[in-house]
mmCIF file of C-alpha atoms and ligand atoms in Angstrom:
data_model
loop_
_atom_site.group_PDB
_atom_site.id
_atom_site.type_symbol
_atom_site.label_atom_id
_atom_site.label_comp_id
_atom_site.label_asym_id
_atom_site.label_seq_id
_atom_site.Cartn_x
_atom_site.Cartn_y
_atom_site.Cartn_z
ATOM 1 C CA UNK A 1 -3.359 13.490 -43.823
ATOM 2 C CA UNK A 2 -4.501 10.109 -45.797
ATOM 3 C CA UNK A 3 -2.197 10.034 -48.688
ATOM 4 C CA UNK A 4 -3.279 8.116 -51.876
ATOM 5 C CA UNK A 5 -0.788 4.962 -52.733
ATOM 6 C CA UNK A 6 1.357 7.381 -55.175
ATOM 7 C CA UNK A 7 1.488 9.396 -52.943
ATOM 8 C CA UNK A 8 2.659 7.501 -50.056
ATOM 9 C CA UNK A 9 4.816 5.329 -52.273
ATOM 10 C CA UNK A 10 6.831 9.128 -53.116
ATOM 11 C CA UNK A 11 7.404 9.612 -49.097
ATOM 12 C CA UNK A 12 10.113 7.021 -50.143
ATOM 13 C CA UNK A 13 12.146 10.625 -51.132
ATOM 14 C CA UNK A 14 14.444 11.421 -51.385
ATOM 15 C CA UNK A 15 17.001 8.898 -53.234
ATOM 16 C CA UNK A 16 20.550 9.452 -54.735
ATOM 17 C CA UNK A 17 20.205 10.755 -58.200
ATOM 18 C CA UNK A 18 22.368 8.643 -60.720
ATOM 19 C CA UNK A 19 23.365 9.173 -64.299
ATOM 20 C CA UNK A 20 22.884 5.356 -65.460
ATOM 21 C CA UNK A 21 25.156 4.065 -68.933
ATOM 22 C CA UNK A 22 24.421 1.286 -71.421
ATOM 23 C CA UNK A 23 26.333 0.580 -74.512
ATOM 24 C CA UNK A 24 24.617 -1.517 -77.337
ATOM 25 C CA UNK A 25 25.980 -3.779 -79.540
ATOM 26 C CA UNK A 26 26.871 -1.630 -82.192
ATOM 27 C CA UNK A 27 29.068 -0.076 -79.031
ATOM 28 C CA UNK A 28 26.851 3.208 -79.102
ATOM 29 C CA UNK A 29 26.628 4.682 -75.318
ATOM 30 C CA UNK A 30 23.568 5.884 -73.806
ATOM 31 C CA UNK A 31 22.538 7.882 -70.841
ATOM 32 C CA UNK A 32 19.708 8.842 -69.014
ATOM 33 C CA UNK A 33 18.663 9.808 -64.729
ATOM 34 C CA UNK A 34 17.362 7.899 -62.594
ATOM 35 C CA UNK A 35 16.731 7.653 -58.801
ATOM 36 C CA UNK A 36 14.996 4.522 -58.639
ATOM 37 C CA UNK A 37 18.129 3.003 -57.793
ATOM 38 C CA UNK A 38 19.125 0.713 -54.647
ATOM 39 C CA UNK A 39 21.122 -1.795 -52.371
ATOM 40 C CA UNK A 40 19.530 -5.057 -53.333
ATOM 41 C CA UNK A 41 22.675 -7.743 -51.435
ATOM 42 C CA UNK A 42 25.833 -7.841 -50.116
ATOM 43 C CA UNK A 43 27.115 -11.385 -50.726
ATOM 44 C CA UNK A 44 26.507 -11.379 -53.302
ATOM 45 C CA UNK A 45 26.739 -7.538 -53.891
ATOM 46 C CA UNK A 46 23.733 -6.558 -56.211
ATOM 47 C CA UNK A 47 21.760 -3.524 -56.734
ATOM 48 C CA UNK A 48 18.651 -2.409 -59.262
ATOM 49 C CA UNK A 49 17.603 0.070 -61.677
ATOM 50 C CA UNK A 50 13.919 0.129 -61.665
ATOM 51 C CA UNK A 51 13.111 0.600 -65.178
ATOM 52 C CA UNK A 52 9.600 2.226 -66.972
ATOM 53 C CA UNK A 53 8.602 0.040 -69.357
ATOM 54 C CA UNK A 54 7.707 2.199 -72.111
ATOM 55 C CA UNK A 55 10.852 0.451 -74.227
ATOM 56 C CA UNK A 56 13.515 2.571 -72.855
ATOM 57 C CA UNK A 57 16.949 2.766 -74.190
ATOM 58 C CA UNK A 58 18.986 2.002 -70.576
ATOM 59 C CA UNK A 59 16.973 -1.756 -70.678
ATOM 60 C CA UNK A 60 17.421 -2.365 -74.358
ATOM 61 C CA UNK A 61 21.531 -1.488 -74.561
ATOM 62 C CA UNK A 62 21.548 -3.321 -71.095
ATOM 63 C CA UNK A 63 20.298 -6.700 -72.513
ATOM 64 C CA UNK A 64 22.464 -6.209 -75.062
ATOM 65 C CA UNK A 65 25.522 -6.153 -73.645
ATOM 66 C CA UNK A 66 24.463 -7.115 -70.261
ATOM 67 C CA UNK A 67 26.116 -4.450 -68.347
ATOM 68 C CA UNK A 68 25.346 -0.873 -67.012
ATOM 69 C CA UNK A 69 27.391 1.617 -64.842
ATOM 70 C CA UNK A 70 25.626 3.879 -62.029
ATOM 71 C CA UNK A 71 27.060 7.233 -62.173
ATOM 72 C CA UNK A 72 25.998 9.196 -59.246
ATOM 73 C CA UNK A 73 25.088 12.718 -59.801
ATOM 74 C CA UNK A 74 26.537 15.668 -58.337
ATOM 75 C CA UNK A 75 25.859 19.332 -58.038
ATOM 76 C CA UNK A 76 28.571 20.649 -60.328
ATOM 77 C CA UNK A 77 26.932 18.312 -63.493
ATOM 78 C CA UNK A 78 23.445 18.396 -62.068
ATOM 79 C CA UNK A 79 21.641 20.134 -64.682
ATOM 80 C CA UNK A 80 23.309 18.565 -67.812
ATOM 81 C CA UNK A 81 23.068 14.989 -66.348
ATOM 82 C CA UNK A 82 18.853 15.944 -65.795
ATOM 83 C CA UNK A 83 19.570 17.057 -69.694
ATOM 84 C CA UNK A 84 20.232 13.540 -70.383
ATOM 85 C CA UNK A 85 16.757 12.712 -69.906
ATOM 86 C CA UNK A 86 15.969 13.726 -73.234
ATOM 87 C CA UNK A 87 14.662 11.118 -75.845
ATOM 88 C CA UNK A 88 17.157 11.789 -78.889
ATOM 89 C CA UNK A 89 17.707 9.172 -81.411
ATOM 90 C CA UNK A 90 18.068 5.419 -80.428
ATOM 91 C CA UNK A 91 22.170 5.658 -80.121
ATOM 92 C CA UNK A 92 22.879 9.278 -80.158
ATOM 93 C CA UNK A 93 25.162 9.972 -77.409
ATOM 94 C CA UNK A 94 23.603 12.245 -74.681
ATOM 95 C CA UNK A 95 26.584 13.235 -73.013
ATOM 96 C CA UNK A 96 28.271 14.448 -75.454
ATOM 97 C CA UNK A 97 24.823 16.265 -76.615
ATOM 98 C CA UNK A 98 24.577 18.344 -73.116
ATOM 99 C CA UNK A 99 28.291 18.606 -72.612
ATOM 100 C CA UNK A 100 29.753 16.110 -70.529
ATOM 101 C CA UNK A 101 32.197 13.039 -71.232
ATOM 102 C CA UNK A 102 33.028 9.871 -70.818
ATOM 103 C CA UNK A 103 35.671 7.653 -69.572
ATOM 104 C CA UNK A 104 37.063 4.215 -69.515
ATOM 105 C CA UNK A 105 35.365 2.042 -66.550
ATOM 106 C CA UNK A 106 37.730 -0.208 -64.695
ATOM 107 C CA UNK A 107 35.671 -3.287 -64.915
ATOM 108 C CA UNK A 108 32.736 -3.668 -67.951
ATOM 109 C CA UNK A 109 33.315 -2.112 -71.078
ATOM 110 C CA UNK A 110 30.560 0.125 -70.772
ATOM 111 C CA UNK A 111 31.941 3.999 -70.145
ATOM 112 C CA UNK A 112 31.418 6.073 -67.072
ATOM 113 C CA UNK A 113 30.793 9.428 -67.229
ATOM 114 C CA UNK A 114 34.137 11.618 -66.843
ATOM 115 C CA UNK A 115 32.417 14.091 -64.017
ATOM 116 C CA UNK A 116 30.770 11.526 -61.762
ATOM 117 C CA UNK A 117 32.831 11.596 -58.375
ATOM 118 C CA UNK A 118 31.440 8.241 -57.269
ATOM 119 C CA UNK A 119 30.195 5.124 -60.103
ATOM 120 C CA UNK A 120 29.305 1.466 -59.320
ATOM 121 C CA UNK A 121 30.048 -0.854 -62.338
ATOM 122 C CA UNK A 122 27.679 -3.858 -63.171
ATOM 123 C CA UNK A 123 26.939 -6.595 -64.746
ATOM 124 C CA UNK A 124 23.442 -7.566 -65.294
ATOM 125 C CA UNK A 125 22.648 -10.509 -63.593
ATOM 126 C CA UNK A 126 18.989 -10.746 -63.880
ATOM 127 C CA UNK A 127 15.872 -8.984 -65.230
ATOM 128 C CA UNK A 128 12.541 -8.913 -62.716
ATOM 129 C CA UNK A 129 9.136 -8.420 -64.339
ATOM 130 C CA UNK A 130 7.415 -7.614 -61.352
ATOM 131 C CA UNK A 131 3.035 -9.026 -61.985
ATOM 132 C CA UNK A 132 1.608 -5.860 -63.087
ATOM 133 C CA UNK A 133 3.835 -3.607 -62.551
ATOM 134 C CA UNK A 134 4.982 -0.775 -65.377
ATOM 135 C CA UNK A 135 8.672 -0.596 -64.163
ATOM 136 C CA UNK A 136 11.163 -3.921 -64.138
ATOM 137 C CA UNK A 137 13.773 -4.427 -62.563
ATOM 138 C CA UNK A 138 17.827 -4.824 -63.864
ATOM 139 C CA UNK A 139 19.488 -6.561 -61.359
ATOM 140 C CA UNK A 140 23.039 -5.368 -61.065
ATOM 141 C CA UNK A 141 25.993 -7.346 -59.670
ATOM 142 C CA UNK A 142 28.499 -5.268 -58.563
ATOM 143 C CA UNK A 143 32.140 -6.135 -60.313
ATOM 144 C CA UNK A 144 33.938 -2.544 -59.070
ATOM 145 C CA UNK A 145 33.539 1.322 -58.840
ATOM 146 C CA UNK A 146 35.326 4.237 -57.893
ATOM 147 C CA UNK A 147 35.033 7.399 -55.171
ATOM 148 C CA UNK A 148 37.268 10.547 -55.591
ATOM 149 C CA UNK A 149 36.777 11.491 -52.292
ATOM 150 C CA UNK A 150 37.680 8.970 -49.101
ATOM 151 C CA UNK A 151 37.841 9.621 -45.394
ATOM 152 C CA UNK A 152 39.907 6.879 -43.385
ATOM 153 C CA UNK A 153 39.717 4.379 -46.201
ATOM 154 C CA UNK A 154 35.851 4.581 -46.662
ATOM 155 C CA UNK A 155 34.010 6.438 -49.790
ATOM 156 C CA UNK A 156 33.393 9.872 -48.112
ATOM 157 C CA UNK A 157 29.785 10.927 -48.760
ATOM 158 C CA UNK A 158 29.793 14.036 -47.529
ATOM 159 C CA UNK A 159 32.164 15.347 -49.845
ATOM 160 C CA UNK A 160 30.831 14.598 -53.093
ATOM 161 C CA UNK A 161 28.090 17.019 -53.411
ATOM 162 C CA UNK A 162 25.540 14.364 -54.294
ATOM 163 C CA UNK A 163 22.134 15.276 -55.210
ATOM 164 C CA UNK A 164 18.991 13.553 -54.014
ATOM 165 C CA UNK A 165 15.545 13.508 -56.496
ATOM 166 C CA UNK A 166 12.225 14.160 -54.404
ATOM 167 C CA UNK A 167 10.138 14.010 -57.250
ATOM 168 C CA UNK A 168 9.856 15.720 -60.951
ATOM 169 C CA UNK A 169 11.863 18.816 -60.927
ATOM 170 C CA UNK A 170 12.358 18.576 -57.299
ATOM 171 C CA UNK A 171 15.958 18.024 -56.112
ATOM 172 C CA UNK A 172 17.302 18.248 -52.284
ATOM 173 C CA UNK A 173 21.144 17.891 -51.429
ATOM 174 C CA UNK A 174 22.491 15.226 -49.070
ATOM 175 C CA UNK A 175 21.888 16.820 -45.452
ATOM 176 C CA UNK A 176 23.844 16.682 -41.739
ATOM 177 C CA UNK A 177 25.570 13.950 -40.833
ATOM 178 C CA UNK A 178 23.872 12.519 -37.961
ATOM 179 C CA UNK A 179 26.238 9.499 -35.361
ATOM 180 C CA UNK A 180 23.707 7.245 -33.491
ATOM 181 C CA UNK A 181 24.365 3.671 -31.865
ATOM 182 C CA UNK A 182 23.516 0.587 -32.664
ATOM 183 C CA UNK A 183 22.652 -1.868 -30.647
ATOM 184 C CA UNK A 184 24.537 -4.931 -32.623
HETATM 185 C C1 FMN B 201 15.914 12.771 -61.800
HETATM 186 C C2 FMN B 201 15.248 11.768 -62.675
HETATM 187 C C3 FMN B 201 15.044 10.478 -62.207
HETATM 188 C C4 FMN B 201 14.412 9.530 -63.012
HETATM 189 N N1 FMN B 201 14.268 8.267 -62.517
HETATM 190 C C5 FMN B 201 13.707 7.313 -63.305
HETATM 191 C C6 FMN B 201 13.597 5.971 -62.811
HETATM 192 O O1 FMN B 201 14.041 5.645 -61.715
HETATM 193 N N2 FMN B 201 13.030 5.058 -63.641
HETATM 194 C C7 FMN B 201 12.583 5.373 -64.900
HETATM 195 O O2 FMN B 201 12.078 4.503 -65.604
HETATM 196 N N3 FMN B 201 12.698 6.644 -65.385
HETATM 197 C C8 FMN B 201 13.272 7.611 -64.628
HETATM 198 N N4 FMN B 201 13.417 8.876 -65.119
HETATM 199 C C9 FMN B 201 13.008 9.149 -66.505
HETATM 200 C C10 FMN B 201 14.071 8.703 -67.509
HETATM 201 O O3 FMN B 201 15.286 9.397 -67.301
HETATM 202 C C11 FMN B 201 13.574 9.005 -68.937
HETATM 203 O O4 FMN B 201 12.459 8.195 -69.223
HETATM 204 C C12 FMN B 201 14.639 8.822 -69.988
HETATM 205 O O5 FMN B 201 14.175 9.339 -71.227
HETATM 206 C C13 FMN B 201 15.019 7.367 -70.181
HETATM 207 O O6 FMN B 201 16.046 7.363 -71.125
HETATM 208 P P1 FMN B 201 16.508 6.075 -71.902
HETATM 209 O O7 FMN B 201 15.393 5.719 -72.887
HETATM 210 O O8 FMN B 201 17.741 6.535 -72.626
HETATM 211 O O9 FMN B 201 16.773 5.002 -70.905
HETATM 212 C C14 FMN B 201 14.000 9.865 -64.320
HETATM 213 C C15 FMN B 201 14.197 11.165 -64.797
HETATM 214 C C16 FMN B 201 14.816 12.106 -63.982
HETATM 215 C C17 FMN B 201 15.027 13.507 -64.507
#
């Protein structure tokens, strides 16, 4: 079938789901979901949050205090973390609105949230305006992060029950593991 370019820009589905945390100035947290979220570099180790540009909370508390934590999303929280998506007042706290909790990150002052198995902590680096587009970019670097669950010294992503976002309501879990070689 021809797809039309939304269309065939959503066969990029499905990606990790992630709970994403700001803190403003006046040190009030925010959360909200979202799955455009990637792998940008390794040296130096950055990653994005692709951003609607509607004036969101997650960009304006992340200019603020220039840092953000990606808190990936499992099944056990799924539906309160999706919660989060709600637009309450600029600086009420979402978790604690659909019953979750936060918890001290290691390395930015921003929070994690207490039930993510697996966060990446960041400081923002940079801010892309892609021409014309309606989502920007916050550039992550990566300063630390944690994973509950390890298999022979390596996060173990199998374990974590992570949930992957197709598109609107539409959620799929992380499938079979699948070994093939490389050839370098
Ligand atoms: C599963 C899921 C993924 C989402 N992914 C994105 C995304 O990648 N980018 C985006 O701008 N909005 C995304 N949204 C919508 C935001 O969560 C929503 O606009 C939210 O109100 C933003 O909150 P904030 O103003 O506190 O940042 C997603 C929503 C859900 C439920």
């Amino acid at each position: 079938m021809e797809l039309e370019p939304v269309k065939a820009l959503f066969l990029l589905s499905p990606r990790l789901t992630a709970l994403v945390t700001t803190m403003g100035k006046n040190g009030k947290v925010n959360a909200a979901p979202y799955s455009f979220v990637g792998p940008l570099s390794i040296n130096p180790p950055l990653c994005y949050v692709s951003v609607g540009k509607e004036g969101k909370d997650t960009e304006a508390f992340a200019l603020q205090t220039k840092q953000f934590v990606i808190n990936l999303v499992s099944e056990e929280f799924a539906q309160k973390a999706i919660n989060c998506e709600a637009k309450l007042e600029r600086g009420e706290n979402e978790l604690e609105k659909f019953g979750l909790h936060m918890t001290a990150s290691k390395n930015v002052t921003v929070p994690s949230v207490k039930e993510a198995k697996a966060t990446i902590e960041c400081n923002l680096s940079e801010v892309i305006n892609p021409k014309d587009s309606d989502h920007i970019l916050l550039i992550g670097r990566v300063v630390g992060g944690k994973c509950l669950f390890e298999k022979n010294g390596k996060p173990d992503m199998d374990s974590m029950n992570l949930i992957m976002h197709v598109a609107k309501g539409h959620f799929r879990k992380v499938g079979k593991r699948i070994d093939l070689k490389r050839n370098k």
